[in-house]
């Protein structure tokens, strides 16, 4: 059974850092690329980053240089290290899995979603 569960969200001040985790079912990394999306109230769900089965990573320009996606296969977990956070980063962050990776992942091709974790960045 495929399960994705995010954790690590919370309140942080602008300029600070936060690390999100996504716990995946044990087989997920054998078959799926993993991604992070976010969605702010009233906004579309936005692609942030993806990590391919090969380990190659891709980032949206909005977070490039500030966020880092990584994978820990022994723990079946992916992470999103978020640095230099801005108030506009405030959103619900979602872990996702899909059978492909590249510079841009559409939410429409995502096969599995986590429940989301809220990140709030205060001024």
Short mmCIF file of N, CA, C and O in Angstrom, two decimals:
data_model
loop_
_atom_site.label_atom_id
_atom_site.label_comp_id
_atom_site.label_asym_id
_atom_site.label_seq_id
_atom_site.Cartn_x
_atom_site.Cartn_y
_atom_site.Cartn_z
N UNK A 1 0.85 -1.18 0.00
CA UNK A 1 0.00 0.00 0.00
C UNK A 1 0.89 1.24 0.00
O UNK A 1 1.83 1.32 0.79
N UNK A 2 0.61 2.17 -0.88
CA UNK A 2 1.38 3.40 -0.99
C UNK A 2 0.80 4.42 -0.03
O UNK A 2 -0.40 4.73 -0.08
N UNK A 3 1.66 4.94 0.83
CA UNK A 3 1.27 5.99 1.75
C UNK A 3 2.35 7.04 1.80
O UNK A 3 3.54 6.72 1.85
N UNK A 4 1.94 8.29 1.79
CA UNK A 4 2.83 9.42 1.91
C UNK A 4 2.34 10.29 3.06
O UNK A 4 1.18 10.70 3.06
N UNK A 5 3.22 10.57 4.00
CA UNK A 5 2.86 11.36 5.17
C UNK A 5 3.91 12.42 5.39
O UNK A 5 5.07 12.11 5.68
N UNK A 6 3.50 13.68 5.27
CA UNK A 6 4.41 14.80 5.49
C UNK A 6 4.49 15.15 6.97
O UNK A 6 3.54 14.94 7.73
N UNK A 7 5.62 15.72 7.33
CA UNK A 7 5.79 16.26 8.67
C UNK A 7 6.83 17.37 8.62
O UNK A 7 7.54 17.52 7.63
N UNK A 8 6.91 18.13 9.67
CA UNK A 8 7.92 19.16 9.79
C UNK A 8 7.43 20.57 9.55
O UNK A 8 8.21 21.51 9.70
N UNK A 9 6.19 20.72 9.18
CA UNK A 9 5.65 22.05 9.01
C UNK A 9 5.52 22.77 10.33
O UNK A 9 5.60 22.18 11.40
N UNK A 10 5.31 24.06 10.24
CA UNK A 10 5.17 24.87 11.43
C UNK A 10 5.36 26.32 11.12
O UNK A 10 5.29 26.75 9.96
N UNK A 11 5.61 27.08 12.15
CA UNK A 11 5.79 28.52 12.06
C UNK A 11 7.26 28.86 12.14
O UNK A 11 7.97 28.38 13.03
N UNK A 12 7.71 29.69 11.22
CA UNK A 12 9.09 30.13 11.19
C UNK A 12 9.12 31.59 10.78
O UNK A 12 8.23 32.07 10.08
N UNK A 13 10.12 32.30 11.25
CA UNK A 13 10.25 33.70 10.88
C UNK A 13 10.96 33.84 9.53
O UNK A 13 11.71 32.97 9.11
N UNK A 14 10.68 34.94 8.86
CA UNK A 14 11.32 35.21 7.58
C UNK A 14 12.84 35.15 7.72
O UNK A 14 13.41 35.65 8.68
N UNK A 15 13.45 34.52 6.74
CA UNK A 15 14.89 34.32 6.76
C UNK A 15 15.32 33.02 7.42
O UNK A 15 16.48 32.63 7.31
N UNK A 16 14.39 32.37 8.08
CA UNK A 16 14.70 31.15 8.77
C UNK A 16 14.66 29.93 7.88
O UNK A 16 14.46 30.02 6.66
N UNK A 17 14.83 28.78 8.50
CA UNK A 17 14.90 27.52 7.79
C UNK A 17 13.95 26.51 8.41
O UNK A 17 13.61 26.58 9.59
N UNK A 18 13.56 25.56 7.59
CA UNK A 18 12.69 24.50 8.03
C UNK A 18 12.96 23.30 7.15
O UNK A 18 13.24 23.46 5.95
N UNK A 19 12.87 22.11 7.71
CA UNK A 19 13.02 20.89 6.93
C UNK A 19 11.75 20.07 7.00
O UNK A 19 11.32 19.67 8.08
N UNK A 20 11.17 19.83 5.85
CA UNK A 20 10.01 18.97 5.75
C UNK A 20 10.44 17.55 5.45
O UNK A 20 11.43 17.31 4.76
N UNK A 21 9.68 16.61 5.96
CA UNK A 21 9.91 15.20 5.69
C UNK A 21 8.66 14.59 5.10
O UNK A 21 7.55 15.02 5.38
N UNK A 22 8.86 13.59 4.29
CA UNK A 22 7.76 12.81 3.74
C UNK A 22 8.11 11.34 3.89
O UNK A 22 9.04 10.85 3.25
N UNK A 23 7.37 10.68 4.74
CA UNK A 23 7.55 9.26 4.96
C UNK A 23 6.74 8.49 3.93
O UNK A 23 5.53 8.72 3.79
N UNK A 24 7.40 7.62 3.19
CA UNK A 24 6.76 6.86 2.13
C UNK A 24 6.75 5.38 2.46
O UNK A 24 7.56 4.89 3.24
N UNK A 25 5.83 4.68 1.86
CA UNK A 25 5.81 3.23 1.99
C UNK A 25 7.10 2.65 1.42
O UNK A 25 7.73 3.25 0.55
N UNK A 26 7.46 1.46 1.91
CA UNK A 26 8.78 0.94 1.67
C UNK A 26 9.18 0.74 0.21
O UNK A 26 10.36 0.83 -0.11
N UNK A 27 8.22 0.48 -0.65
CA UNK A 27 8.52 0.18 -2.05
C UNK A 27 8.54 1.41 -2.94
O UNK A 27 8.90 1.29 -4.10
N UNK A 28 8.19 2.56 -2.43
CA UNK A 28 7.91 3.70 -3.29
C UNK A 28 9.11 4.12 -4.12
O UNK A 28 8.97 4.42 -5.30
N UNK A 29 10.28 4.11 -3.54
CA UNK A 29 11.46 4.58 -4.27
C UNK A 29 11.93 3.62 -5.35
O UNK A 29 12.76 3.98 -6.17
N UNK A 30 11.44 2.43 -5.35
CA UNK A 30 11.76 1.49 -6.41
C UNK A 30 11.01 1.78 -7.70
O UNK A 30 11.41 1.30 -8.76
N UNK A 31 9.95 2.56 -7.61
CA UNK A 31 9.05 2.71 -8.74
C UNK A 31 8.66 4.13 -9.08
O UNK A 31 8.16 4.38 -10.18
N UNK A 32 8.85 5.07 -8.17
CA UNK A 32 8.32 6.41 -8.36
C UNK A 32 9.37 7.49 -8.14
O UNK A 32 10.24 7.37 -7.29
N UNK A 33 9.24 8.54 -8.94
CA UNK A 33 9.87 9.80 -8.61
C UNK A 33 9.03 10.49 -7.54
O UNK A 33 7.81 10.28 -7.47
N UNK A 34 9.67 11.31 -6.74
CA UNK A 34 8.99 11.98 -5.65
C UNK A 34 9.13 13.48 -5.81
O UNK A 34 10.17 13.98 -6.26
N UNK A 35 8.08 14.19 -5.41
CA UNK A 35 8.04 15.62 -5.63
C UNK A 35 7.47 16.34 -4.41
O UNK A 35 6.82 15.74 -3.55
N UNK A 36 7.73 17.62 -4.38
CA UNK A 36 7.09 18.53 -3.44
C UNK A 36 6.31 19.58 -4.21
O UNK A 36 6.81 20.16 -5.19
N UNK A 37 5.11 19.82 -3.75
CA UNK A 37 4.25 20.88 -4.24
C UNK A 37 3.82 21.73 -3.05
O UNK A 37 3.96 21.33 -1.90
N UNK A 38 3.27 22.89 -3.34
CA UNK A 38 2.65 23.68 -2.29
C UNK A 38 1.42 24.37 -2.84
O UNK A 38 1.28 24.58 -4.04
N UNK A 39 0.54 24.73 -1.94
CA UNK A 39 -0.67 25.42 -2.32
C UNK A 39 -1.04 26.43 -1.24
O UNK A 39 -1.29 26.06 -0.10
N UNK A 40 -1.06 27.68 -1.64
CA UNK A 40 -1.49 28.74 -0.76
C UNK A 40 -2.99 28.96 -0.94
O UNK A 40 -3.55 28.64 -2.00
N UNK A 41 -3.65 29.51 0.06
CA UNK A 41 -5.09 29.75 -0.07
C UNK A 41 -5.42 30.59 -1.29
O UNK A 41 -4.79 31.63 -1.53
N UNK A 42 -6.37 30.13 -2.07
CA UNK A 42 -6.79 30.84 -3.26
C UNK A 42 -5.86 30.71 -4.45
O UNK A 42 -6.11 31.33 -5.48
N UNK A 43 -4.81 29.91 -4.33
CA UNK A 43 -3.84 29.76 -5.39
C UNK A 43 -3.85 28.33 -5.93
O UNK A 43 -4.35 27.41 -5.29
N UNK A 44 -3.26 28.17 -7.11
CA UNK A 44 -3.10 26.85 -7.70
C UNK A 44 -2.04 26.07 -6.95
O UNK A 44 -1.14 26.64 -6.33
N UNK A 45 -2.14 24.76 -7.03
CA UNK A 45 -1.09 23.92 -6.48
C UNK A 45 0.16 24.07 -7.36
O UNK A 45 0.11 23.92 -8.57
N UNK A 46 1.26 24.38 -6.72
CA UNK A 46 2.47 24.81 -7.39
C UNK A 46 3.57 23.77 -7.25
O UNK A 46 3.89 23.34 -6.13
N UNK A 47 4.19 23.41 -8.36
CA UNK A 47 5.33 22.52 -8.34
C UNK A 47 6.54 23.20 -7.75
O UNK A 47 6.85 24.35 -8.09
N UNK A 48 7.24 22.51 -6.88
CA UNK A 48 8.44 23.04 -6.26
C UNK A 48 9.69 22.29 -6.70
O UNK A 48 10.69 22.90 -7.09
N UNK A 49 9.66 20.98 -6.58
CA UNK A 49 10.87 20.20 -6.79
C UNK A 49 10.52 18.74 -6.98
O UNK A 49 9.50 18.26 -6.47
N UNK A 50 11.37 18.04 -7.70
CA UNK A 50 11.20 16.60 -7.85
C UNK A 50 12.56 15.93 -7.82
O UNK A 50 13.57 16.52 -8.19
N UNK A 51 12.58 14.71 -7.35
CA UNK A 51 13.78 13.89 -7.34
C UNK A 51 13.47 12.60 -8.08
O UNK A 51 12.53 11.89 -7.74
N UNK A 52 14.26 12.34 -9.12
CA UNK A 52 14.03 11.20 -9.98
C UNK A 52 14.54 9.92 -9.34
O UNK A 52 15.25 9.93 -8.33
N UNK A 53 14.18 8.81 -9.94
CA UNK A 53 14.67 7.51 -9.47
C UNK A 53 16.19 7.45 -9.50
O UNK A 53 16.81 6.78 -8.67
N UNK A 54 16.80 8.15 -10.45
CA UNK A 54 18.24 8.21 -10.58
C UNK A 54 18.90 9.06 -9.51
O UNK A 54 20.12 9.00 -9.33
N UNK A 55 18.11 9.88 -8.82
CA UNK A 55 18.65 10.85 -7.89
C UNK A 55 18.78 12.24 -8.45
O UNK A 55 19.08 13.17 -7.71
N UNK A 56 18.56 12.40 -9.74
CA UNK A 56 18.57 13.74 -10.33
C UNK A 56 17.46 14.59 -9.73
O UNK A 56 16.36 14.10 -9.46
N UNK A 57 17.76 15.85 -9.55
CA UNK A 57 16.81 16.76 -8.93
C UNK A 57 16.49 17.92 -9.86
O UNK A 57 17.29 18.31 -10.71
N UNK A 58 15.30 18.46 -9.67
CA UNK A 58 14.81 19.57 -10.46
C UNK A 58 14.06 20.52 -9.54
O UNK A 58 13.41 20.08 -8.58
N UNK A 59 14.14 21.81 -9.85
CA UNK A 59 13.54 22.82 -9.00
C UNK A 59 12.82 23.87 -9.83
O UNK A 59 13.28 24.26 -10.91
N UNK A 60 11.72 24.33 -9.29
CA UNK A 60 11.10 25.51 -9.85
C UNK A 60 11.95 26.74 -9.53
O UNK A 60 12.61 26.79 -8.48
N UNK A 61 11.91 27.71 -10.42
CA UNK A 61 12.72 28.91 -10.22
C UNK A 61 12.39 29.63 -8.92
O UNK A 61 13.25 30.31 -8.35
N UNK A 62 11.17 29.50 -8.46
CA UNK A 62 10.77 30.21 -7.26
C UNK A 62 11.51 29.77 -6.01
O UNK A 62 11.58 30.53 -5.04
N UNK A 63 12.06 28.56 -6.04
CA UNK A 63 12.74 28.03 -4.87
C UNK A 63 14.18 27.63 -5.15
O UNK A 63 14.90 27.23 -4.22
N UNK A 64 14.59 27.73 -6.38
CA UNK A 64 15.95 27.34 -6.75
C UNK A 64 16.97 28.16 -5.97
O UNK A 64 16.87 29.38 -5.90
N UNK A 65 17.92 27.47 -5.38
CA UNK A 65 18.94 28.12 -4.59
C UNK A 65 18.57 28.28 -3.13
O UNK A 65 19.44 28.60 -2.32
N UNK A 66 17.31 28.09 -2.79
CA UNK A 66 16.86 28.18 -1.41
C UNK A 66 16.41 26.84 -0.84
O UNK A 66 16.61 26.58 0.34
N UNK A 67 15.78 26.04 -1.67
CA UNK A 67 15.24 24.75 -1.23
C UNK A 67 16.07 23.62 -1.81
O UNK A 67 16.57 23.71 -2.94
N UNK A 68 16.18 22.54 -1.06
CA UNK A 68 16.90 21.37 -1.51
C UNK A 68 16.08 20.12 -1.24
O UNK A 68 15.66 19.89 -0.10
N UNK A 69 15.87 19.33 -2.27
CA UNK A 69 15.18 18.06 -2.12
C UNK A 69 16.23 16.96 -1.96
O UNK A 69 17.29 17.00 -2.59
N UNK A 70 15.94 15.99 -1.14
CA UNK A 70 16.85 14.88 -0.95
C UNK A 70 16.07 13.62 -0.63
O UNK A 70 14.86 13.68 -0.36
N UNK A 71 16.76 12.51 -0.65
CA UNK A 71 16.13 11.21 -0.47
C UNK A 71 16.98 10.35 0.44
O UNK A 71 18.21 10.34 0.34
N UNK A 72 16.32 9.63 1.31
CA UNK A 72 16.98 8.68 2.19
C UNK A 72 16.28 7.34 1.97
O UNK A 72 15.21 7.11 2.51
N UNK A 73 16.91 6.50 1.19
CA UNK A 73 16.26 5.25 0.83
C UNK A 73 16.14 4.28 2.00
O UNK A 73 15.19 3.51 2.06
N UNK A 74 17.11 4.32 2.91
CA UNK A 74 17.03 3.41 4.04
C UNK A 74 15.84 3.72 4.92
O UNK A 74 15.22 2.82 5.49
N UNK A 75 15.49 4.99 5.02
CA UNK A 75 14.34 5.41 5.80
C UNK A 75 13.08 5.58 4.96
O UNK A 75 12.02 5.90 5.51
N UNK A 76 13.21 5.39 3.64
CA UNK A 76 12.09 5.59 2.73
C UNK A 76 11.44 6.95 2.93
O UNK A 76 10.22 7.07 3.07
N UNK A 77 12.28 7.94 2.93
CA UNK A 77 11.86 9.30 3.25
C UNK A 77 12.49 10.28 2.28
O UNK A 77 13.64 10.11 1.88
N UNK A 78 11.73 11.28 1.88
CA UNK A 78 12.30 12.42 1.17
C UNK A 78 12.16 13.64 2.05
O UNK A 78 11.32 13.71 2.95
N UNK A 79 13.01 14.62 1.76
CA UNK A 79 13.07 15.83 2.55
C UNK A 79 13.02 17.04 1.65
O UNK A 79 13.37 16.99 0.47
N UNK A 80 12.59 18.13 2.22
CA UNK A 80 12.70 19.42 1.58
C UNK A 80 13.31 20.37 2.59
O UNK A 80 12.64 20.79 3.54
N UNK A 81 14.58 20.66 2.40
CA UNK A 81 15.26 21.64 3.24
C UNK A 81 14.97 23.01 2.68
O UNK A 81 15.29 23.30 1.52
N UNK A 82 14.36 23.85 3.48
CA UNK A 82 13.93 25.17 3.04
C UNK A 82 14.72 26.22 3.82
O UNK A 82 14.63 26.29 5.05
N UNK A 83 15.47 27.01 3.10
CA UNK A 83 16.27 28.07 3.69
C UNK A 83 15.81 29.42 3.16
O UNK A 83 15.13 29.51 2.15
N UNK A 84 16.22 30.46 3.86
CA UNK A 84 15.89 31.83 3.46
C UNK A 84 14.41 31.99 3.19
O UNK A 84 13.99 32.55 2.17
N UNK A 85 13.61 31.50 4.10
CA UNK A 85 12.17 31.50 3.89
C UNK A 85 11.60 32.91 3.87
O UNK A 85 12.07 33.80 4.58
N UNK A 86 10.58 33.07 3.05
CA UNK A 86 9.90 34.33 2.85
C UNK A 86 8.44 34.17 3.20
O UNK A 86 7.89 33.07 3.11
N UNK A 87 7.77 35.25 3.58
CA UNK A 87 6.33 35.14 3.86
C UNK A 87 5.54 34.53 2.71
O UNK A 87 4.56 33.81 2.95
N UNK A 88 5.95 34.79 1.48
CA UNK A 88 5.26 34.23 0.33
C UNK A 88 5.44 32.73 0.17
O UNK A 88 4.81 32.11 -0.68
N UNK A 89 6.31 32.13 0.98
CA UNK A 89 6.43 30.68 1.01
C UNK A 89 5.34 30.03 1.84
O UNK A 89 5.23 28.80 1.86
N UNK A 90 4.55 30.81 2.54
CA UNK A 90 3.49 30.28 3.36
C UNK A 90 2.50 29.51 2.50
O UNK A 90 1.96 30.03 1.53
N UNK A 91 2.27 28.26 2.86
CA UNK A 91 1.40 27.39 2.08
C UNK A 91 1.30 26.05 2.78
O UNK A 91 2.04 25.75 3.72
N UNK A 92 0.38 25.24 2.29
CA UNK A 92 0.38 23.83 2.64
C UNK A 92 1.30 23.12 1.67
O UNK A 92 1.16 23.27 0.45
N UNK A 93 2.23 22.37 2.19
CA UNK A 93 3.22 21.67 1.38
C UNK A 93 2.83 20.20 1.28
O UNK A 93 2.53 19.55 2.28
N UNK A 94 2.86 19.70 0.05
CA UNK A 94 2.42 18.35 -0.24
C UNK A 94 3.55 17.51 -0.82
O UNK A 94 4.24 17.95 -1.74
N UNK A 95 3.70 16.33 -0.31
CA UNK A 95 4.54 15.31 -0.90
C UNK A 95 3.75 14.59 -1.99
O UNK A 95 2.54 14.41 -1.86
N UNK A 96 4.42 14.19 -3.04
CA UNK A 96 3.76 13.55 -4.16
C UNK A 96 4.65 12.50 -4.79
O UNK A 96 5.87 12.52 -4.64
N UNK A 97 4.03 11.58 -5.51
CA UNK A 97 4.76 10.55 -6.23
C UNK A 97 4.17 10.38 -7.62
O UNK A 97 2.94 10.40 -7.78
N UNK A 98 5.04 10.22 -8.59
CA UNK A 98 4.61 10.03 -9.96
C UNK A 98 5.66 9.25 -10.72
O UNK A 98 6.82 9.19 -10.30
N UNK A 99 5.28 8.71 -11.87
CA UNK A 99 6.16 7.87 -12.67
C UNK A 99 6.90 8.68 -13.72
O UNK A 99 6.86 8.38 -14.91
N UNK A 100 7.58 9.70 -13.29
CA UNK A 100 8.37 10.51 -14.19
C UNK A 100 8.97 11.66 -13.44
O UNK A 100 8.51 12.02 -12.35
N UNK A 101 10.00 12.24 -14.02
CA UNK A 101 10.65 13.39 -13.42
C UNK A 101 11.19 14.27 -14.52
O UNK A 101 11.45 13.82 -15.64
N UNK A 102 11.35 15.52 -14.20
CA UNK A 102 11.87 16.48 -15.15
C UNK A 102 11.82 17.87 -14.57
O UNK A 102 11.51 18.04 -13.39
N UNK A 103 12.11 18.86 -15.39
CA UNK A 103 12.17 20.24 -14.89
C UNK A 103 10.86 20.76 -14.34
O UNK A 103 10.86 21.69 -13.53
N UNK A 104 9.76 20.21 -14.80
CA UNK A 104 8.44 20.67 -14.37
C UNK A 104 7.50 19.48 -14.30
O UNK A 104 7.38 18.73 -15.27
N UNK A 105 6.85 19.31 -13.17
CA UNK A 105 5.89 18.24 -12.98
C UNK A 105 4.52 18.85 -12.79
O UNK A 105 4.32 19.67 -11.89
N UNK A 106 3.60 18.44 -13.63
CA UNK A 106 2.23 18.90 -13.48
C UNK A 106 1.54 18.12 -12.38
O UNK A 106 1.70 16.91 -12.26
N UNK A 107 0.75 18.83 -11.59
CA UNK A 107 -0.05 18.15 -10.57
C UNK A 107 -0.98 17.12 -11.19
O UNK A 107 -1.39 16.18 -10.51
N UNK A 108 -1.31 17.30 -12.46
CA UNK A 108 -2.23 16.39 -13.12
C UNK A 108 -1.66 14.99 -13.30
O UNK A 108 -2.43 14.05 -13.47
N UNK A 109 -0.33 14.84 -13.27
CA UNK A 109 0.27 13.52 -13.46
C UNK A 109 0.63 12.85 -12.13
O UNK A 109 1.13 11.73 -12.14
N UNK A 110 0.40 13.53 -11.04
CA UNK A 110 0.71 12.95 -9.74
C UNK A 110 -0.25 11.81 -9.45
O UNK A 110 -1.46 11.94 -9.62
N UNK A 111 0.31 10.70 -9.01
CA UNK A 111 -0.50 9.53 -8.72
C UNK A 111 -0.85 9.39 -7.25
O UNK A 111 -1.91 8.87 -6.90
N UNK A 112 0.04 9.85 -6.38
CA UNK A 112 -0.18 9.75 -4.94
C UNK A 112 0.18 11.07 -4.28
O UNK A 112 1.19 11.68 -4.61
N UNK A 113 -0.65 11.47 -3.34
CA UNK A 113 -0.44 12.69 -2.57
C UNK A 113 -0.41 12.39 -1.08
O UNK A 113 -1.15 11.53 -0.60
N UNK A 114 0.43 13.11 -0.38
CA UNK A 114 0.32 13.16 1.06
C UNK A 114 -0.81 14.08 1.47
O UNK A 114 -1.45 14.73 0.64
N UNK A 115 -1.05 14.15 2.76
CA UNK A 115 -2.14 14.97 3.27
C UNK A 115 -1.77 16.43 3.41
O UNK A 115 -2.67 17.28 3.57
N UNK A 116 -0.50 16.76 3.35
CA UNK A 116 -0.04 18.13 3.44
C UNK A 116 0.39 18.51 4.83
O UNK A 116 -0.09 17.98 5.83
N UNK A 117 1.31 19.46 4.89
CA UNK A 117 1.75 20.03 6.15
C UNK A 117 1.87 21.54 5.97
O UNK A 117 2.38 22.01 4.96
N UNK A 118 1.37 22.27 6.93
CA UNK A 118 1.29 23.72 6.81
C UNK A 118 2.60 24.38 7.23
O UNK A 118 3.12 24.10 8.31
N UNK A 119 3.09 25.24 6.37
CA UNK A 119 4.25 26.07 6.66
C UNK A 119 3.80 27.52 6.67
O UNK A 119 3.21 28.01 5.70
N UNK A 120 4.06 28.20 7.77
CA UNK A 120 3.72 29.61 7.89
C UNK A 120 5.00 30.39 8.17
O UNK A 120 5.71 30.10 9.14
N UNK A 121 5.27 31.36 7.33
CA UNK A 121 6.46 32.19 7.47
C UNK A 121 6.00 33.59 7.84
O UNK A 121 5.30 34.25 7.08
N UNK A 122 6.38 34.03 9.00
CA UNK A 122 5.98 35.34 9.49
C UNK A 122 7.05 36.38 9.20
O UNK A 122 8.24 36.07 9.09
N UNK A 123 6.62 37.62 9.11
CA UNK A 123 7.54 38.73 8.85
C UNK A 123 8.34 39.06 10.09
O UNK A 123 7.93 38.82 11.22
#
